[in-house]
CSV table of C-alpha atoms and ligand atoms in Angstrom, one decimal:
chain,number,residue,atom,x,y,z
A,1,MET,CA,97.8,49.0,122.6
A,2,LEU,CA,95.6,48.9,125.7
A,3,ARG,CA,96.5,46.1,128.2
A,4,VAL,CA,93.3,44.5,129.5
A,5,GLY,CA,93.0,42.5,132.6
A,6,ILE,CA,89.8,40.4,132.7
A,7,ALA,CA,88.4,39.6,136.2
A,8,GLY,CA,86.5,36.4,136.1
A,9,ALA,CA,86.8,33.6,133.6
A,10,GLY,CA,83.2,32.5,133.9
A,11,PHE,CA,80.4,32.8,131.3
A,12,MET,CA,80.8,36.6,130.7
A,13,GLY,CA,84.6,36.6,131.1
A,14,GLU,CA,84.8,34.3,128.0
A,15,VAL,CA,82.2,36.4,126.1
A,16,HIS,CA,84.3,39.5,126.7
A,17,ALA,CA,87.5,37.8,125.9
A,18,GLU,CA,86.1,36.7,122.5
A,19,ALA,CA,85.3,40.3,121.8
A,20,TYR,CA,88.7,41.6,122.8
A,21,LYS,CA,90.3,39.1,120.4
A,22,ARG,CA,88.7,41.0,117.5
A,23,ILE,CA,89.5,44.5,118.8
A,24,SER,CA,92.8,45.8,117.3
A,25,GLY,CA,93.5,48.5,120.0
A,26,ALA,CA,93.4,46.1,123.0
A,27,GLU,CA,95.1,42.9,124.1
A,28,ILE,CA,94.1,40.4,126.7
A,29,PHE,CA,97.0,41.0,128.9
A,30,ALA,CA,95.9,39.3,132.2
A,31,ILE,CA,93.2,37.1,133.7
A,32,ALA,CA,92.2,36.9,137.4
A,33,GLU,CA,90.2,33.8,138.3
A,34,THR,CA,90.0,32.0,141.7
A,35,ASN,CA,88.9,28.7,140.2
A,36,GLU,CA,92.2,27.0,139.1
A,37,ASP,CA,90.7,24.8,136.3
A,38,LYS,CA,88.9,27.8,134.8
A,39,ARG,CA,92.0,30.0,135.0
A,40,THR,CA,94.1,27.3,133.3
A,41,GLY,CA,91.4,26.8,130.6
A,42,PHE,CA,91.3,30.6,130.0
A,43,VAL,CA,95.1,30.8,129.8
A,44,GLN,CA,95.2,28.0,127.2
A,45,LYS,CA,92.4,29.5,125.2
A,46,PHE,CA,93.2,33.2,125.2
A,47,LYS,CA,97.0,33.2,126.1
A,48,PRO,CA,97.1,36.2,128.4
A,49,ARG,CA,100.7,37.2,129.5
A,50,LYS,CA,99.8,37.1,133.2
A,51,ALA,CA,97.4,35.0,135.4
A,52,PHE,CA,96.3,35.9,138.9
A,53,SER,CA,94.2,33.9,141.3
A,54,THR,CA,92.3,37.0,142.6
A,55,VAL,CA,91.1,40.3,141.2
A,56,GLU,CA,92.7,42.0,144.3
A,57,GLU,CA,96.2,41.0,143.1
A,58,MET,CA,95.5,41.9,139.5
A,59,VAL,CA,94.4,45.5,140.1
A,60,GLN,CA,97.8,46.2,141.7
A,61,ASP,CA,99.6,45.3,138.4
A,62,LYS,CA,101.2,48.4,137.1
A,63,GLU,CA,101.2,47.2,133.5
A,64,ILE,CA,97.4,46.8,133.2
A,65,ASP,CA,95.5,49.8,131.7
A,66,LEU,CA,91.9,48.5,131.7
A,67,VAL,CA,90.2,46.2,134.2
A,68,ASP,CA,87.1,44.4,132.8
A,69,ILE,CA,85.0,43.1,135.6
A,70,CYS,CA,83.0,39.9,134.9
A,71,LEU,CA,82.7,38.8,138.5
A,72,PRO,CA,79.7,37.7,140.6
A,73,THR,CA,77.7,40.8,141.4
A,74,PRO,CA,78.5,41.0,145.2
A,75,LEU,CA,82.1,41.6,144.2
A,76,HIS,CA,81.4,44.4,141.7
A,77,SER,CA,81.8,47.4,144.1
A,78,ASN,CA,85.1,46.3,145.8
A,79,ALA,CA,86.7,45.3,142.5
A,80,ALA,CA,85.6,48.4,140.6
A,81,ILE,CA,86.6,50.8,143.5
A,82,SER,CA,90.0,49.2,144.0
A,83,ALA,CA,90.7,49.3,140.2
A,84,LEU,CA,89.6,52.9,139.9
A,85,GLU,CA,91.8,53.8,142.9
A,86,GLN,CA,94.7,52.5,140.9
A,87,ASN,CA,93.6,54.8,138.1
A,88,LYS,CA,92.7,51.9,135.8
A,89,HIS,CA,89.9,52.2,133.2
A,90,VAL,CA,87.0,50.0,134.3
A,91,LEU,CA,84.4,48.3,132.3
A,92,LEU,CA,81.9,46.7,134.8
A,93,GLU,CA,79.3,44.1,134.0
A,94,LYS,CA,75.7,44.9,134.9
A,95,PRO,CA,74.1,45.4,137.3
A,96,ILE,CA,76.4,48.1,138.7
A,97,ALA,CA,76.0,46.7,142.2
A,98,LEU,CA,73.5,45.1,144.5
A,99,THR,CA,72.6,48.2,146.4
A,100,VAL,CA,72.3,51.9,145.6
A,101,ALA,CA,74.8,52.7,148.5
A,102,GLU,CA,77.5,50.5,146.8
A,103,ALA,CA,76.7,52.0,143.4
A,104,LEU,CA,77.1,55.6,144.8
A,105,GLN,CA,80.5,54.6,146.2
A,106,ILE,CA,81.5,53.3,142.7
A,107,LYS,CA,80.3,56.6,141.3
A,108,GLU,CA,82.4,58.6,143.7
A,109,ALA,CA,85.5,56.4,143.0
A,110,ALA,CA,84.9,57.0,139.2
A,111,GLN,CA,84.7,60.7,139.7
A,112,LYS,CA,88.0,60.8,141.6
A,113,SER,CA,89.9,58.4,139.3
A,114,GLU,CA,91.9,59.2,136.2
A,115,GLY,CA,90.4,56.0,134.7
A,116,LYS,CA,87.3,56.0,132.6
A,117,PHE,CA,84.3,54.0,133.8
A,118,MET,CA,81.3,52.3,132.1
A,119,VAL,CA,78.7,49.8,133.1
A,120,ALA,CA,78.1,47.1,130.4
A,121,HIS,CA,74.4,47.5,129.7
A,122,VAL,CA,74.6,45.6,126.5
A,123,LEU,CA,71.1,46.2,125.0
A,124,ARG,CA,72.2,49.8,124.2
A,125,PHE,CA,74.7,48.2,121.8
A,126,TRP,CA,72.7,45.5,120.1
A,127,PRO,CA,71.8,46.7,116.5
A,128,GLU,CA,68.1,45.6,116.9
A,129,TYR,CA,67.6,47.7,120.0
A,130,GLU,CA,69.5,50.6,118.5
A,131,LEU,CA,67.1,50.4,115.6
A,132,ILE,CA,64.1,50.4,118.0
A,133,LYS,CA,65.4,53.4,119.8
A,134,SER,CA,65.8,55.3,116.5
A,135,LEU,CA,62.2,54.3,115.4
A,136,LEU,CA,60.7,55.3,118.7
A,137,SER,CA,62.6,58.6,119.0
A,138,GLY,CA,61.9,59.3,115.3
A,139,ASP,CA,58.1,59.1,116.0
A,140,LYS,CA,57.5,56.2,113.7
A,141,ILE,CA,54.5,54.9,115.6
A,142,GLY,CA,53.5,58.1,117.3
A,143,LYS,CA,53.2,58.7,121.0
A,144,ILE,CA,53.9,55.5,123.0
A,145,ARG,CA,50.9,54.2,125.0
A,146,GLU,CA,52.3,50.9,126.2
A,147,ILE,CA,55.5,48.7,126.0
A,148,TYR,CA,55.8,45.0,126.6
A,149,ALA,CA,59.4,43.8,127.0
A,150,ALA,CA,60.1,40.2,128.0
A,151,ARG,CA,63.2,38.1,128.6
A,152,PHE,CA,63.1,34.4,129.3
A,153,ASN,CA,66.1,32.3,130.2
A,154,GLU,CA,66.8,28.8,131.5
A,155,LEU,CA,67.5,28.4,135.2
A,156,PRO,CA,70.9,30.0,135.7
A,157,LEU,CA,72.7,26.8,136.8
A,158,TRP,CA,75.9,27.7,134.9
A,159,SER,CA,77.2,30.3,137.4
A,160,GLU,CA,80.2,29.3,139.6
A,161,GLY,CA,78.7,27.6,142.7
A,162,THR,CA,75.2,28.5,141.2
A,163,TRP,CA,75.5,32.0,142.9
A,164,LEU,CA,72.9,33.3,140.4
A,165,MET,CA,70.3,31.0,142.0
A,166,ASN,CA,70.9,32.7,145.4
A,167,GLU,CA,68.9,36.0,145.5
A,168,GLU,CA,71.1,37.4,148.3
A,169,LEU,CA,74.1,37.2,145.9
A,170,SER,CA,72.5,37.9,142.5
A,171,GLY,CA,69.7,40.2,143.6
A,172,GLY,CA,67.3,37.8,141.8
A,173,LEU,CA,65.3,38.0,138.6
A,174,ALA,CA,64.7,41.8,138.5
A,175,ILE,CA,68.2,42.8,139.4
A,176,ASP,CA,70.0,40.2,137.3
A,177,LEU,CA,67.8,39.6,134.2
A,178,MET,CA,64.9,42.1,134.0
A,179,ILE,CA,67.5,45.0,134.4
A,180,HIS,CA,68.4,44.6,130.7
A,181,ASP,CA,64.9,45.7,129.6
A,182,ILE,CA,64.6,48.2,132.4
A,183,ASP,CA,67.8,49.8,131.3
A,184,PHE,CA,66.7,49.9,127.7
A,185,LEU,CA,63.5,51.6,128.7
A,186,VAL,CA,65.3,54.1,130.9
A,187,TRP,CA,67.5,54.9,127.9
A,188,ASN,CA,64.4,55.6,125.8
A,189,PHE,CA,62.0,57.2,128.3
A,190,GLY,CA,64.1,58.5,131.2
A,191,ARG,CA,63.0,58.4,134.8
A,192,VAL,CA,60.6,55.9,136.3
A,193,THR,CA,58.0,57.3,138.7
A,194,ASP,CA,56.0,54.2,139.9
A,195,VAL,CA,56.3,50.4,139.8
A,196,MET,CA,54.0,47.5,140.7
A,197,ALA,CA,55.2,43.9,140.4
A,198,THR,CA,54.2,40.3,141.1
A,199,ALA,CA,56.3,37.1,141.0
A,200,ILE,CA,56.0,33.3,141.0
A,201,LYS,CA,58.5,31.7,143.4
A,202,ASN,CA,59.7,28.1,143.9
A,203,GLU,CA,60.0,26.3,147.2
A,204,GLN,CA,63.3,27.9,147.9
A,205,ASP,CA,61.7,31.4,147.6
A,206,PHE,CA,63.5,32.0,144.3
A,207,SER,CA,61.6,34.0,141.8
A,208,LEU,CA,61.1,32.0,138.6
A,209,GLN,CA,58.9,34.6,136.9
A,210,ALA,CA,58.0,38.2,137.5
A,211,ILE,CA,56.0,40.9,135.8
A,212,ALA,CA,56.2,44.6,136.5
A,213,ALA,CA,54.1,47.5,135.5
A,214,VAL,CA,56.2,50.6,135.2
A,215,LYS,CA,55.3,54.2,134.7
A,216,PHE,CA,57.7,56.8,133.2
A,217,GLU,CA,57.9,60.5,133.9
A,218,GLY,CA,56.7,61.3,130.3
A,219,GLY,CA,53.5,59.3,130.8
A,220,GLU,CA,54.6,56.1,129.0
A,221,THR,CA,53.8,52.8,130.7
A,222,ALA,CA,55.5,49.4,130.3
A,223,ASN,CA,55.0,45.8,131.3
A,224,ILE,CA,58.4,44.2,131.8
A,225,GLU,CA,58.4,40.4,132.2
A,226,GLY,CA,61.3,38.2,133.2
A,227,ALA,CA,61.4,34.4,133.8
A,228,TYR,CA,63.8,31.5,134.3
A,229,LEU,CA,61.3,29.1,132.8
A,230,ASN,CA,62.8,28.2,129.4
A,231,PRO,CA,63.5,24.4,129.1
A,232,SER,CA,67.1,23.5,129.1
A,233,GLY,CA,68.7,23.8,125.7
A,234,ARG,CA,66.4,26.7,124.7
A,235,GLY,CA,68.7,29.5,125.9
A,236,LEU,CA,67.6,33.1,126.1
A,237,THR,CA,64.5,34.3,124.2
A,238,THR,CA,63.2,37.8,124.2
A,239,GLU,CA,60.2,39.9,122.9
A,240,PHE,CA,59.6,43.6,122.6
A,241,LYS,CA,56.4,45.4,121.6
A,242,ALA,CA,55.6,49.1,121.5
A,243,TYR,CA,52.0,50.2,121.0
A,244,GLY,CA,51.9,53.7,119.7
A,245,GLU,CA,49.1,56.0,118.7
A,246,ARG,CA,49.7,55.2,115.0
A,247,GLY,CA,51.0,51.7,115.0
A,248,LEU,CA,52.6,48.7,116.7
A,249,LEU,CA,56.3,47.9,116.7
A,250,GLU,CA,57.3,44.2,117.3
A,251,LEU,CA,60.7,42.7,117.7
A,252,TYR,CA,61.3,38.9,117.9
A,253,PRO,CA,65.1,38.8,117.8
A,254,ASN,CA,65.2,35.0,117.7
A,255,MET,CA,63.2,35.2,114.5
A,256,ASN,CA,65.4,38.1,113.3
A,257,ASP,CA,62.2,40.1,112.7
A,258,LEU,CA,61.5,43.7,113.5
A,259,LYS,CA,58.0,44.6,112.2
A,260,VAL,CA,55.9,47.8,112.3
A,261,THR,CA,52.2,47.5,111.7
A,262,MET,CA,50.3,50.7,110.9
A,263,ALA,CA,46.6,51.3,110.4
A,264,LYS,CA,44.7,49.0,108.0
A,265,ALA,CA,47.3,46.3,108.9
A,266,GLN,CA,50.0,47.8,106.6
A,267,GLU,CA,53.2,46.0,107.6
A,268,GLU,CA,56.8,47.2,107.2
A,269,HIS,CA,59.7,44.9,108.0
A,270,PHE,CA,63.0,46.4,109.0
A,271,LYS,CA,66.3,44.7,108.2
A,272,ILE,CA,68.2,44.2,111.5
A,273,PRO,CA,71.8,45.3,110.9
A,274,SER,CA,74.3,42.6,111.6
A,275,GLY,CA,76.6,43.0,114.6
A,276,ASP,CA,77.3,41.7,118.1
A,277,GLY,CA,76.2,43.9,121.0
A,278,TYR,CA,79.1,42.6,123.2
A,279,TYR,CA,81.7,43.4,120.6
A,280,ASN,CA,80.1,46.9,119.9
A,281,GLU,CA,79.9,47.7,123.7
A,282,ILE,CA,83.5,46.7,124.4
A,283,ALA,CA,84.9,48.3,121.2
A,284,TYR,CA,83.1,51.5,122.1
A,285,PHE,CA,84.7,51.6,125.6
A,286,VAL,CA,88.1,50.8,124.1
A,287,THR,CA,87.7,53.7,121.7
A,288,CYS,CA,86.6,56.1,124.5
A,289,VAL,CA,89.7,55.2,126.4
A,290,SER,CA,92.0,55.4,123.4
A,291,GLU,CA,90.6,58.8,122.3
A,292,ASP,CA,90.2,60.1,125.8
A,293,LYS,CA,86.4,60.6,125.6
A,294,THR,CA,84.0,60.1,128.4
A,295,PRO,CA,81.6,57.2,127.6
A,296,ASP,CA,78.2,58.8,127.3
A,297,ILE,CA,76.0,56.0,125.6
A,298,ILE,CA,75.5,54.8,129.2
A,299,THR,CA,76.3,57.1,132.2
A,300,VAL,CA,76.9,56.0,135.8
A,301,ASP,CA,73.7,57.8,136.8
A,302,GLU,CA,71.7,55.9,134.3
A,303,ALA,CA,73.1,52.6,135.5
A,304,ILE,CA,72.1,53.7,139.1
A,305,GLU,CA,68.6,54.6,137.9
A,306,SER,CA,68.2,51.2,136.3
A,307,LEU,CA,69.3,49.5,139.5
A,308,LYS,CA,66.8,51.7,141.5
A,309,VAL,CA,64.0,50.5,139.3
A,310,ALA,CA,65.0,46.9,139.6
A,311,LEU,CA,65.2,47.2,143.4
A,312,ALA,CA,61.8,48.8,143.5
A,313,ILE,CA,60.3,45.9,141.5
A,314,ARG,CA,61.7,43.4,143.9
A,315,GLU,CA,60.4,45.5,146.8
A,316,SER,CA,57.0,45.8,145.2
A,317,VAL,CA,56.8,42.0,144.9
A,318,ALA,CA,57.5,41.8,148.7
A,319,GLN,CA,55.0,44.6,149.7
A,320,ARG,CA,52.4,43.7,147.0
A,321,LYS,CA,51.7,47.3,146.2
A,322,TRP,CA,52.5,50.2,143.9
A,323,LEU,CA,55.7,52.0,144.9
A,324,ALA,CA,56.7,55.5,144.0
A,325,LEU,CA,60.4,56.1,143.1
B,401,NAD,N1,75.5,41.4,130.0
B,401,NAD,C1,75.0,40.2,130.0
B,401,NAD,O1,74.4,39.8,129.0
B,401,NAD,C2,75.3,39.3,131.2
B,401,NAD,C3,75.0,37.9,131.1
B,401,NAD,C4,75.4,37.1,132.2
B,401,NAD,C5,75.9,37.6,133.3
B,401,NAD,N2,76.2,39.0,133.4
B,401,NAD,C6,76.8,39.5,134.5
B,401,NAD,O2,78.2,39.2,134.5
B,401,NAD,C7,78.7,39.0,135.8
B,401,NAD,C8,79.4,37.6,135.9
B,401,NAD,O3,78.4,36.6,135.6
B,401,NAD,P1,78.8,35.2,135.0
B,401,NAD,O4,77.5,34.6,134.5
B,401,NAD,O5,79.9,35.3,134.1
B,401,NAD,O6,79.2,34.4,136.4
B,401,NAD,P2,80.2,33.1,136.5
B,401,NAD,O7,79.9,32.5,137.8
B,401,NAD,O8,80.0,32.3,135.3
B,401,NAD,O9,81.6,33.8,136.4
B,401,NAD,C9,82.2,34.6,137.5
B,401,NAD,C10,83.6,34.1,137.7
B,401,NAD,O10,84.3,34.9,138.7
B,401,NAD,C11,85.2,34.0,139.4
B,401,NAD,N3,85.6,34.7,140.7
B,401,NAD,C12,84.8,34.8,141.8
B,401,NAD,N4,85.5,35.5,142.8
B,401,NAD,C13,86.6,35.9,142.2
B,401,NAD,C14,87.7,36.8,142.6
B,401,NAD,N5,87.8,37.3,143.8
B,401,NAD,N6,88.7,37.0,141.7
B,401,NAD,C15,88.7,36.5,140.5
B,401,NAD,N7,87.7,35.7,140.0
B,401,NAD,C16,86.7,35.4,140.9
B,401,NAD,C17,84.4,32.8,139.6
B,401,NAD,O11,85.2,31.7,139.9
B,401,NAD,C18,83.7,32.6,138.2
B,401,NAD,O12,84.5,31.9,137.3
B,401,NAD,C19,77.5,39.2,136.8
B,401,NAD,O13,77.5,40.4,137.3
B,401,NAD,C20,76.3,39.0,135.9
B,401,NAD,O14,75.2,39.7,136.3
B,401,NAD,C21,75.9,39.8,132.3
């Protein structure tokens, strides 16, 4: 039984804990959370055997096998590196880090460690996105001309001390939210060569909406949109469209509909397999650790590539021009 220590009992810490409860090969052994009320609430709900007030203390615990990092993004690199130095297995929430330099330090620590390492880019584990990938790589709609991928959320006021509303801490819209679609497209189409993006900002210079045109090495192009404009109570909504030479693929997950429209408006609806991306992602990492396999659905280099694209989008907004990667 793998002994898991979760770092951070915030929004994602609870999502991950709910997944571990359903995974037979792992137990929620410890929690590290600085906020006392949240730590107490987590202990009452998930009954870990140990509770720490900081991740720094938790990574020293000899009994923990796997450290699952659900901390604010500026803490990712220190927490991941110190856990890897203790030869723990590390599952790290996205984005890998706020800068490429930090991400490369994590990569180096992962290479030296006996622990396995994976960045939790969850779209690669949601059944509807796995289905899209199989349809696109299976040539269902022919060569891809254009993608539109959008992700709209409410203002991220839920984060501890509203750190997500501070672009210095969260990286902002591209690095925190749009990176989901960026990473999904990197998974499908590989390296990005050029980006051009614009954004709408509020009085505090916080991007509320951004749209990025992205070109891939294989010639595909995508428009990736992200926004914190959904009214409160609406939650997260997403859209995905792929225009191919032979047809159009459309996904509206909130409507549970994945449709392909071919010539002469012939429609085919695909059943989206049931399943929870967070559970699938965490169960996959636990299996990799238990069976001593290197996680390869998402590699550290791909997580770094996704971060580079997100950073280039933010930079393109600032410089108001196309940037080559
Ligand atoms: N994959 C997804 O769908 C998804 C969704 C939301 C957030 N995220 C990512 O998950 C991470 C966490 O985001 P969140 O929304 O859960 O934030 P959050 O603010 O809700 O939770 C973070 C928690 O970490 C705690 N913390 C801070 N410093 C600590 C320390 N040194 N030791 C122990 N605990 C500490 C905070 O008190 C807080 O409770 C971020 O990197 C974010 O980008 C991923």
